[in-house]
Coordinates of C-alpha atoms and ligand atoms in Angstrom, one line a residue:
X1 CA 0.0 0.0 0.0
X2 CA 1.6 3.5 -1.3
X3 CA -1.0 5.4 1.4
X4 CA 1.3 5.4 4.5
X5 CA 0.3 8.8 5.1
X6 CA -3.7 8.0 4.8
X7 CA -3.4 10.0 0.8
X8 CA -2.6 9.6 -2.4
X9 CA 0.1 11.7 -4.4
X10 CA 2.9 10.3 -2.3
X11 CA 5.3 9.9 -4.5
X12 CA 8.2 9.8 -2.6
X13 CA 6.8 6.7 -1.0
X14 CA 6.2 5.6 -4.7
X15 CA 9.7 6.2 -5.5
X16 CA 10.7 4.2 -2.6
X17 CA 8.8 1.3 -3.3
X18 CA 9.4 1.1 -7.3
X19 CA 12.8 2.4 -7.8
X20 CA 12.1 5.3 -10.1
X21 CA 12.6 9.2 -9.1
X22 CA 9.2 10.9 -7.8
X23 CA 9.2 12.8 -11.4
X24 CA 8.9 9.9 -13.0
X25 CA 5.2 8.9 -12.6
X26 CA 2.3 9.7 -14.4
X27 CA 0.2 10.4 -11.2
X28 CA -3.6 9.7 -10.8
X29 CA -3.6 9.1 -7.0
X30 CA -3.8 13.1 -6.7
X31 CA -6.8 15.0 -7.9
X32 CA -5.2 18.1 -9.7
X33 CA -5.8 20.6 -12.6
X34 CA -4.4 18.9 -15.6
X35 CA -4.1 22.5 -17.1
X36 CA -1.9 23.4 -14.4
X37 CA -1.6 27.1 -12.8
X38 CA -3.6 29.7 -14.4
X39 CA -1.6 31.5 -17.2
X40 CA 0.4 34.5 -15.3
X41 CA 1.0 32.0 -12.2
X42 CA 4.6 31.0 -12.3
X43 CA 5.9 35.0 -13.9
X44 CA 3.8 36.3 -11.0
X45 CA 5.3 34.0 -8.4
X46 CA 9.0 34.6 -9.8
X47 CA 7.9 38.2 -9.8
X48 CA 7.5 37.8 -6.0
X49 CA 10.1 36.1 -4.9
X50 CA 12.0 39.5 -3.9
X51 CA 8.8 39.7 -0.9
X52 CA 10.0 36.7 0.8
X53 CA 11.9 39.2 3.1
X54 CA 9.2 40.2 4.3
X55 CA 6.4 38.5 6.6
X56 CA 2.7 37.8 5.0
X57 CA 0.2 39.9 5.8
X58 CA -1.3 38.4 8.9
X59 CA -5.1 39.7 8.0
X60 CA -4.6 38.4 3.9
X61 CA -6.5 41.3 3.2
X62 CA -5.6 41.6 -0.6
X63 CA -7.2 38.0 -1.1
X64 CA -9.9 38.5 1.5
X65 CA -10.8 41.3 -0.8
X66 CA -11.2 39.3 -4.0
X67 CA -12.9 36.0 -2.1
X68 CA -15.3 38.6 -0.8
X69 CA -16.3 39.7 -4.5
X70 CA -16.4 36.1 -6.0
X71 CA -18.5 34.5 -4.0
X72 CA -20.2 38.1 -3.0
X73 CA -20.0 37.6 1.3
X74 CA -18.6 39.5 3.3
X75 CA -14.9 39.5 4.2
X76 CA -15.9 39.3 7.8
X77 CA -17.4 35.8 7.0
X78 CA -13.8 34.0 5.4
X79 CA -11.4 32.7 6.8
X80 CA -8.0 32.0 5.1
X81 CA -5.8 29.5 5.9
X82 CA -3.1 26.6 5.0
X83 CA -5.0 24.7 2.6
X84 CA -8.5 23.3 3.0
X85 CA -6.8 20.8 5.6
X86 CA -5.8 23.9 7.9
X87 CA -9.5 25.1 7.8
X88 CA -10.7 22.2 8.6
X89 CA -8.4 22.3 11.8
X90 CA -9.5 25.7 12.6
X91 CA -13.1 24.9 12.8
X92 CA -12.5 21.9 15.2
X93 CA -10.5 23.9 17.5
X94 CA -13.0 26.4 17.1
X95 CA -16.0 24.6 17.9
X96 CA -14.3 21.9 20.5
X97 CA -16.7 19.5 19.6
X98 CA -17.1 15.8 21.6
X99 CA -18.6 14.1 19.0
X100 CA -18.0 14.5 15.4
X101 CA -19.8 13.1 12.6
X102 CA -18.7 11.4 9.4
X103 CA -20.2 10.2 6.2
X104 CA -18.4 7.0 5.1
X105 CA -16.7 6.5 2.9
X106 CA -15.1 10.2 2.6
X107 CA -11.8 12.0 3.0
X108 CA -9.6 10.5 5.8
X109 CA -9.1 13.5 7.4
X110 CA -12.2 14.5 8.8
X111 CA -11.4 11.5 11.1
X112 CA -7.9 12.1 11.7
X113 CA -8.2 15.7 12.5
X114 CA -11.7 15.2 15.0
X115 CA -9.4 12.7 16.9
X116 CA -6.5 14.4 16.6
X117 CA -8.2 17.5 18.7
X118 CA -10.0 14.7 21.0
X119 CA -13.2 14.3 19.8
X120 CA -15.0 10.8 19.3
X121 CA -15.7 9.9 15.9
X122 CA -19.1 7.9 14.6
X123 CA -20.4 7.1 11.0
X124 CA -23.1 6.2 8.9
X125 CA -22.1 4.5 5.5
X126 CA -23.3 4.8 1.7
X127 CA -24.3 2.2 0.1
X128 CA -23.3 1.6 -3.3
X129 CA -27.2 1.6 -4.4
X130 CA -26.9 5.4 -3.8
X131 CA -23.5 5.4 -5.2
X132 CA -22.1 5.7 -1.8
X133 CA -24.4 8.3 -0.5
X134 CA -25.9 7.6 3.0
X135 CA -29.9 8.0 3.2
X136 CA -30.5 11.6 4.0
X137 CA -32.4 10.5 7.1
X138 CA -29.6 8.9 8.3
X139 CA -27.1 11.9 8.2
X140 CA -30.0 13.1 9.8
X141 CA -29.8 11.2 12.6
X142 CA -25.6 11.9 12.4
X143 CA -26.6 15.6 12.9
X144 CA -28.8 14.9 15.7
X145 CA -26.4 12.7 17.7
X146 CA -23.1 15.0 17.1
X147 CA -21.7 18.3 18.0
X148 CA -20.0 18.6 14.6
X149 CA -20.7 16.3 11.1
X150 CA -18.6 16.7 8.3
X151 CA -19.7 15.7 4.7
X152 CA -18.0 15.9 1.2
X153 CA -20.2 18.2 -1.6
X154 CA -19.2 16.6 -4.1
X155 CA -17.5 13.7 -1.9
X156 CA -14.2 12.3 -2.2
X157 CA -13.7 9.2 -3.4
X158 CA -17.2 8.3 -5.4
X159 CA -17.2 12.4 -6.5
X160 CA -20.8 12.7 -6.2
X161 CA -23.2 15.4 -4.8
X162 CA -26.0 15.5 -2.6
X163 CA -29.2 17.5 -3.9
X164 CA -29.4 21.5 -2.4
X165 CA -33.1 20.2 -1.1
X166 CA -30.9 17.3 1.0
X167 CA -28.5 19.9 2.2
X168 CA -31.3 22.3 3.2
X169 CA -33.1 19.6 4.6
X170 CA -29.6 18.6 6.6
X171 CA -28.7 22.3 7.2
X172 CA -32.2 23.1 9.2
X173 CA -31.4 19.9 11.1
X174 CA -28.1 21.5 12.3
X175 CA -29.7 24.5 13.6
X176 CA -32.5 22.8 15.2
X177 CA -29.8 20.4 17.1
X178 CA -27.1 23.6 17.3
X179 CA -24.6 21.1 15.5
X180 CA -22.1 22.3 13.0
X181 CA -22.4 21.0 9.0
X182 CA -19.1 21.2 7.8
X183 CA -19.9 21.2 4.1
X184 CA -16.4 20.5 2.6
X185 CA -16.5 21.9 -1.0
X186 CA -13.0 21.3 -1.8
X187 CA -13.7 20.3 -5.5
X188 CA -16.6 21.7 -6.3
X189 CA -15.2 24.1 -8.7
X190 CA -14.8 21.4 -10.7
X191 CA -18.4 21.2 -11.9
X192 CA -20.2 23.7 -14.2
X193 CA -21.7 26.7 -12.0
X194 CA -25.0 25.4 -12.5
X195 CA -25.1 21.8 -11.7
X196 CA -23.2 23.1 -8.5
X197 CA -25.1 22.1 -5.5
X198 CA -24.5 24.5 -2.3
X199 CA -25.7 26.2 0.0
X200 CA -23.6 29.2 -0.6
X201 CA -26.4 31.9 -1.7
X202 CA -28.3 31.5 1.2
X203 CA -25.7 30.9 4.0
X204 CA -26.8 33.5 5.8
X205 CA -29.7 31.1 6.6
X206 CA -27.3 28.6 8.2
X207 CA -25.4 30.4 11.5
X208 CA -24.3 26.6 12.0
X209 CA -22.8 25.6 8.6
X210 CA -19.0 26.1 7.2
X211 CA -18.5 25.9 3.9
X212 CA -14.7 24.7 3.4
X213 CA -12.8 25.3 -0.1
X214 CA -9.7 24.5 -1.8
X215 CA -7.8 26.1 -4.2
X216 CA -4.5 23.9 -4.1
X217 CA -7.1 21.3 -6.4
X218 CA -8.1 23.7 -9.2
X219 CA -5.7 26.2 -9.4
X220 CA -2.9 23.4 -9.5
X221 CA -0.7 24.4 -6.4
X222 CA -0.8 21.8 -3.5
X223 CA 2.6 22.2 -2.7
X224 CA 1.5 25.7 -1.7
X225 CA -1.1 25.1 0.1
X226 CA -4.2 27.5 0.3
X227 CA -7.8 27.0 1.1
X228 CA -10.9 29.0 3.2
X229 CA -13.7 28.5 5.0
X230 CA -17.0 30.8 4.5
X231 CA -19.4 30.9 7.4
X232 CA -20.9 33.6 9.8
X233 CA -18.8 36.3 10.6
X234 CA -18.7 35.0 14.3
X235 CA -17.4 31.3 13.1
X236 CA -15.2 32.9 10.9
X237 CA -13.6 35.1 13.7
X238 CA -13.6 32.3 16.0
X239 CA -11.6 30.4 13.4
X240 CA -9.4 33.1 12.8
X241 CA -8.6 33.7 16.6
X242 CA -7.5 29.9 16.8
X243 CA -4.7 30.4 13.4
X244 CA -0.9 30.9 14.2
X245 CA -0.2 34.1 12.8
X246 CA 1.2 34.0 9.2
X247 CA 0.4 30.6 8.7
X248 CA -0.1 31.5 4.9
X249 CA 2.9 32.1 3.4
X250 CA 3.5 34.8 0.8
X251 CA 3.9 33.3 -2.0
X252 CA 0.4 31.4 -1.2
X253 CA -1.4 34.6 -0.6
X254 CA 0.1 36.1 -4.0
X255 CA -0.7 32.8 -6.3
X256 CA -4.5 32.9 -4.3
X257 CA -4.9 36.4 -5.7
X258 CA -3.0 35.5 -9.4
X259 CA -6.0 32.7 -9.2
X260 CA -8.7 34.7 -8.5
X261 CA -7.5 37.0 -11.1
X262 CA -6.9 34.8 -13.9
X263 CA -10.0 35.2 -15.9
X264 CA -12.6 33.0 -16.4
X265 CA -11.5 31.1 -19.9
X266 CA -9.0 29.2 -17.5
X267 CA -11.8 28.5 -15.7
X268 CA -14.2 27.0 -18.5
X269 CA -11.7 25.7 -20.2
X270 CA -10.8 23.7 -17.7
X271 CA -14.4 22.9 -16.4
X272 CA -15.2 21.2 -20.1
X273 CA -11.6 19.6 -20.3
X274 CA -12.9 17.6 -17.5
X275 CA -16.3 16.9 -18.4
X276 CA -14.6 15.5 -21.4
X277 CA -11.9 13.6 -20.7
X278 CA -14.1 11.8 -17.4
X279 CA -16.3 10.3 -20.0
X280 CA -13.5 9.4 -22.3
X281 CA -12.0 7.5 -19.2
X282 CA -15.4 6.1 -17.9
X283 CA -16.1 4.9 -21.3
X284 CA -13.2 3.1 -21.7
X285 CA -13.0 1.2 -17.8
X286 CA -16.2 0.1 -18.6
X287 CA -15.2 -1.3 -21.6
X288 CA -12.6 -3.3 -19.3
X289 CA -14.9 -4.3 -16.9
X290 CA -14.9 -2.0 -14.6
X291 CA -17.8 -0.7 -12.3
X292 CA -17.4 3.0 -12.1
X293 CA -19.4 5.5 -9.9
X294 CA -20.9 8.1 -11.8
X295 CA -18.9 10.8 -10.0
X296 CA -19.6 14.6 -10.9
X297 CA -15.6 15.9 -9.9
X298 CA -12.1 15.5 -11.3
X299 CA -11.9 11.4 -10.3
X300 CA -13.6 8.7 -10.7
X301 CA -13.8 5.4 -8.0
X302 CA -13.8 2.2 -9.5
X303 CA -14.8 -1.0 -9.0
X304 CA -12.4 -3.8 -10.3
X305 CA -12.9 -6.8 -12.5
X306 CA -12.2 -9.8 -10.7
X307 CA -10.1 -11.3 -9.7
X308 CA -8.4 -8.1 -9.5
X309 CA -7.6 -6.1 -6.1
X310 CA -6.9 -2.8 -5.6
X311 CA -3.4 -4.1 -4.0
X312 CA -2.4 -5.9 -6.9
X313 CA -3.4 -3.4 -9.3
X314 CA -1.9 -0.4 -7.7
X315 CA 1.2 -2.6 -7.5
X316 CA 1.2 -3.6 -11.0
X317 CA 0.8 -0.1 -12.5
X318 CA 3.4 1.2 -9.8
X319 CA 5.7 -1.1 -11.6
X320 CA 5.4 1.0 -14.9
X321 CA 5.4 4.2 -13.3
X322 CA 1.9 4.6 -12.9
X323 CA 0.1 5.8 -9.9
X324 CA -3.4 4.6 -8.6
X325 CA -5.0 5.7 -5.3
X326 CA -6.2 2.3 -3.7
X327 CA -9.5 2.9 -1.5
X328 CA -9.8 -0.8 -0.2
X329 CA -9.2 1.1 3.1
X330 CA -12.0 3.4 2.7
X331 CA -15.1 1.8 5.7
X332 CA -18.0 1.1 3.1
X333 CA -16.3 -0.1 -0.1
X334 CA -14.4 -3.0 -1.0
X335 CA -10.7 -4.4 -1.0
X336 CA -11.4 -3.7 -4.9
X337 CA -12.0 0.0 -5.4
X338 CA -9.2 2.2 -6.6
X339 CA -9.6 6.3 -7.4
X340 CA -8.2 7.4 -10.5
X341 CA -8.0 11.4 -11.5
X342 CA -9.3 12.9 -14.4
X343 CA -6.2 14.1 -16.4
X344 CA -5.1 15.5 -19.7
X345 CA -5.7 12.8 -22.8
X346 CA -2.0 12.3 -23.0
X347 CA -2.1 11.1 -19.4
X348 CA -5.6 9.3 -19.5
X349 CA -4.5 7.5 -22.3
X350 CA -1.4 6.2 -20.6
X351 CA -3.5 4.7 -17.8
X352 CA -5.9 3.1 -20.0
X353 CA -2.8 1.6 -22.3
X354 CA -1.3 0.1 -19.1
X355 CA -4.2 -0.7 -17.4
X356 CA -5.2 -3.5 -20.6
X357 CA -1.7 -4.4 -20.7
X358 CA -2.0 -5.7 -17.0
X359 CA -5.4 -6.7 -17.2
X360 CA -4.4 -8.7 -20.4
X361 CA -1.7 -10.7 -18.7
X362 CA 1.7 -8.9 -20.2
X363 CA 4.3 -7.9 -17.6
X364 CA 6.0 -4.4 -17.4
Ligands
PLP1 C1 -12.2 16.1 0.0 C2 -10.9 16.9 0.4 N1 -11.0 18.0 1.1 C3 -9.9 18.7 1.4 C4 -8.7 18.3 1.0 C5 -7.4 19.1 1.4 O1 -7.2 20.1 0.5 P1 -6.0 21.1 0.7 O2 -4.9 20.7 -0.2 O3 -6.6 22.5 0.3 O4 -5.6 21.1 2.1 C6 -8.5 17.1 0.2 C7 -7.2 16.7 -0.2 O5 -7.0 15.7 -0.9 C8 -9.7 16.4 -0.1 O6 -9.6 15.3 -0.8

């Protein structure tokens, strides 16, 4: 298993385990932008270099500013921070809960970090009926019986949404049981505007729910590391109070605010690169045998052929320098589900070759 951290894009462990250097790999365990930065990213970044000498600004105000005027909040309600995964920290110090929430299968983290901060963790699972949804009255019930539940819009690994009614329905809950809905939105910008499900344009509605976003995912710059959370202005400030001053580094703040400026033909053009290249790989694992969940994001979770696992396959691709994420650790799916990105043709087209290859029987 390449996961010893709990993620995928490790590939330093990869390089480890298959002898090649962490370049090398043609990398679908890691959901990122197969465009890459905006256009401007890595001039404006070089550009900045000269302000490392200098500390970040502790209130991010220049990005603050431009968040505010995308997603048209107030700056009081946003918080910035280290990535979505700092947010996400941020909130649980904030709110101290006892009992968290989680919606199996989903991102390891929301786990990790809840126990991390001392909370007790319980779950309700999808079934593969729902395409690894849970029953709304289920999470429900999660709401009722936590301080805290956190749920993926659109979820990682099966990428799929739950309806806006189903989040209303879940957000009302929340404020009826004064538990927090930690809506992590992490890749929704991956889907057109308007199959988008969120809550968003009527947050002011939900005192109790968080939105959390990511922009290392879209924008192409996880090794920078930069996300927010939206919420009321009180959250957000309690949030805030809990940060260690300049955890966002410079350069993060400056490639947020490149981002944000970029224009929005990055932005569609990399919206219907997706849409298009998802259904070229779907076709095609189908074609192979596989069972794949009709996910809405930049990945796609797959069920494989017998008498395949997701060991051997993640093993076998490793071999020729292809990376899969294996999910047979994932509570609700099987020891035969791997996650595979959505990248550019060139890529997609590479796992697809290899993957026949070592479905067929021929050795790398
Ligand atoms: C669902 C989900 N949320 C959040 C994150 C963390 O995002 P960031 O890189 O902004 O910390 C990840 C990273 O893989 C993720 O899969």
């Amino acid at each position: 298993m390449l996961e010893v951290y709990g993620h995928g894009g490790d590939v330093e462990s990869a390089a480890l385990r298959f002898g090649l250097k962490p370049g090398q790999f043609t990398d679908f365990s890691a959901n990122i932008n197969p465009l890459g930065p905006p256009p401007g990213m890595l001039e404006g970044l070089r550009a900045a270099l000269p302000e490392i000498i200098r500390y970040p600004d502790p209130g991010h105000r220049a990005l603050l500013s431009l968040l505010a005027e995308r997603h048209s909040v107030q700056q009081a309600g946003i918080c910035v921070g280290n990535g979505a995964a700092e947010i996400m920290a941020l909130i649980l110090l904030a709110v101290a809960p006892s009992k968290v929430g989680v919606v199996q299968p989903c991102f390891s983290e929301y786990e990790t970090l809840s126990r991390q901060f001392g909370a007790e963790v319980h779950a309700v699972c999808g079934t593969a009926e729902l395409d690894y949804r849970a029953e709304p009255e289920q999470i429900v019930k999660l709401v009722a019986s936590s301080d805290l539940v956190f749920l993926g819009q659109p979820n990682n690994p099966n990428g799929v949404q739950y309806g806006v009614r189903q989040l209303r329905q879940l957000a009302e809950a929340a404020e009826r049981h004064g538990t927090y809905f930690v809506i992590d939105e992490a890749f929704i910008d991956f889907i057109p505007p308007e199959q988008r499900q969120s809550l968003l344009p009527e947050l002011e509605r939900y005192p109790h729910v968080i939105l959390v976003r990511s922009m290392t995912k879209f924008y192409a710059i996880p090794g920078l590391r930069l996300g927010y959370g939206i919420a009321h202005p009180e959250m957000a400030a309690a949030m805030r109070s809990k940060q260690v001053t300049w955890s966002v580094n410079i350069l993060a703040l400056r490639a947020g605010e490149i981002s944000l400026q970029a224009g929005e033909e990055y932005e569609s053009a990399t919206i219907a690169a997706i849409a298009a290249e998802r259904e070229y790989l779907r076709t095609e694992l189908v074609c192979m045998g596989c069972e794949v969940t009709p996910g809405e994001a930049n990945y796609l979770l797959l069920r494989l052929p017998e008498p395949w696992t997701a060991g051997t396959m993640q093993e076998a691709l490793g071999r020729r320098g292809v990376l899969v994420r294996s999910c047979a650790m994932y509570p609700g799916l099987g020891g035969s589900h791997i996650r595979v990105a959505v990248k550019d043709r060139a890529a997609n087209a590479i796992l697809i070759r290899e993957m026949e290859q070592v479905m067929g029987g021929e050795q790398g």
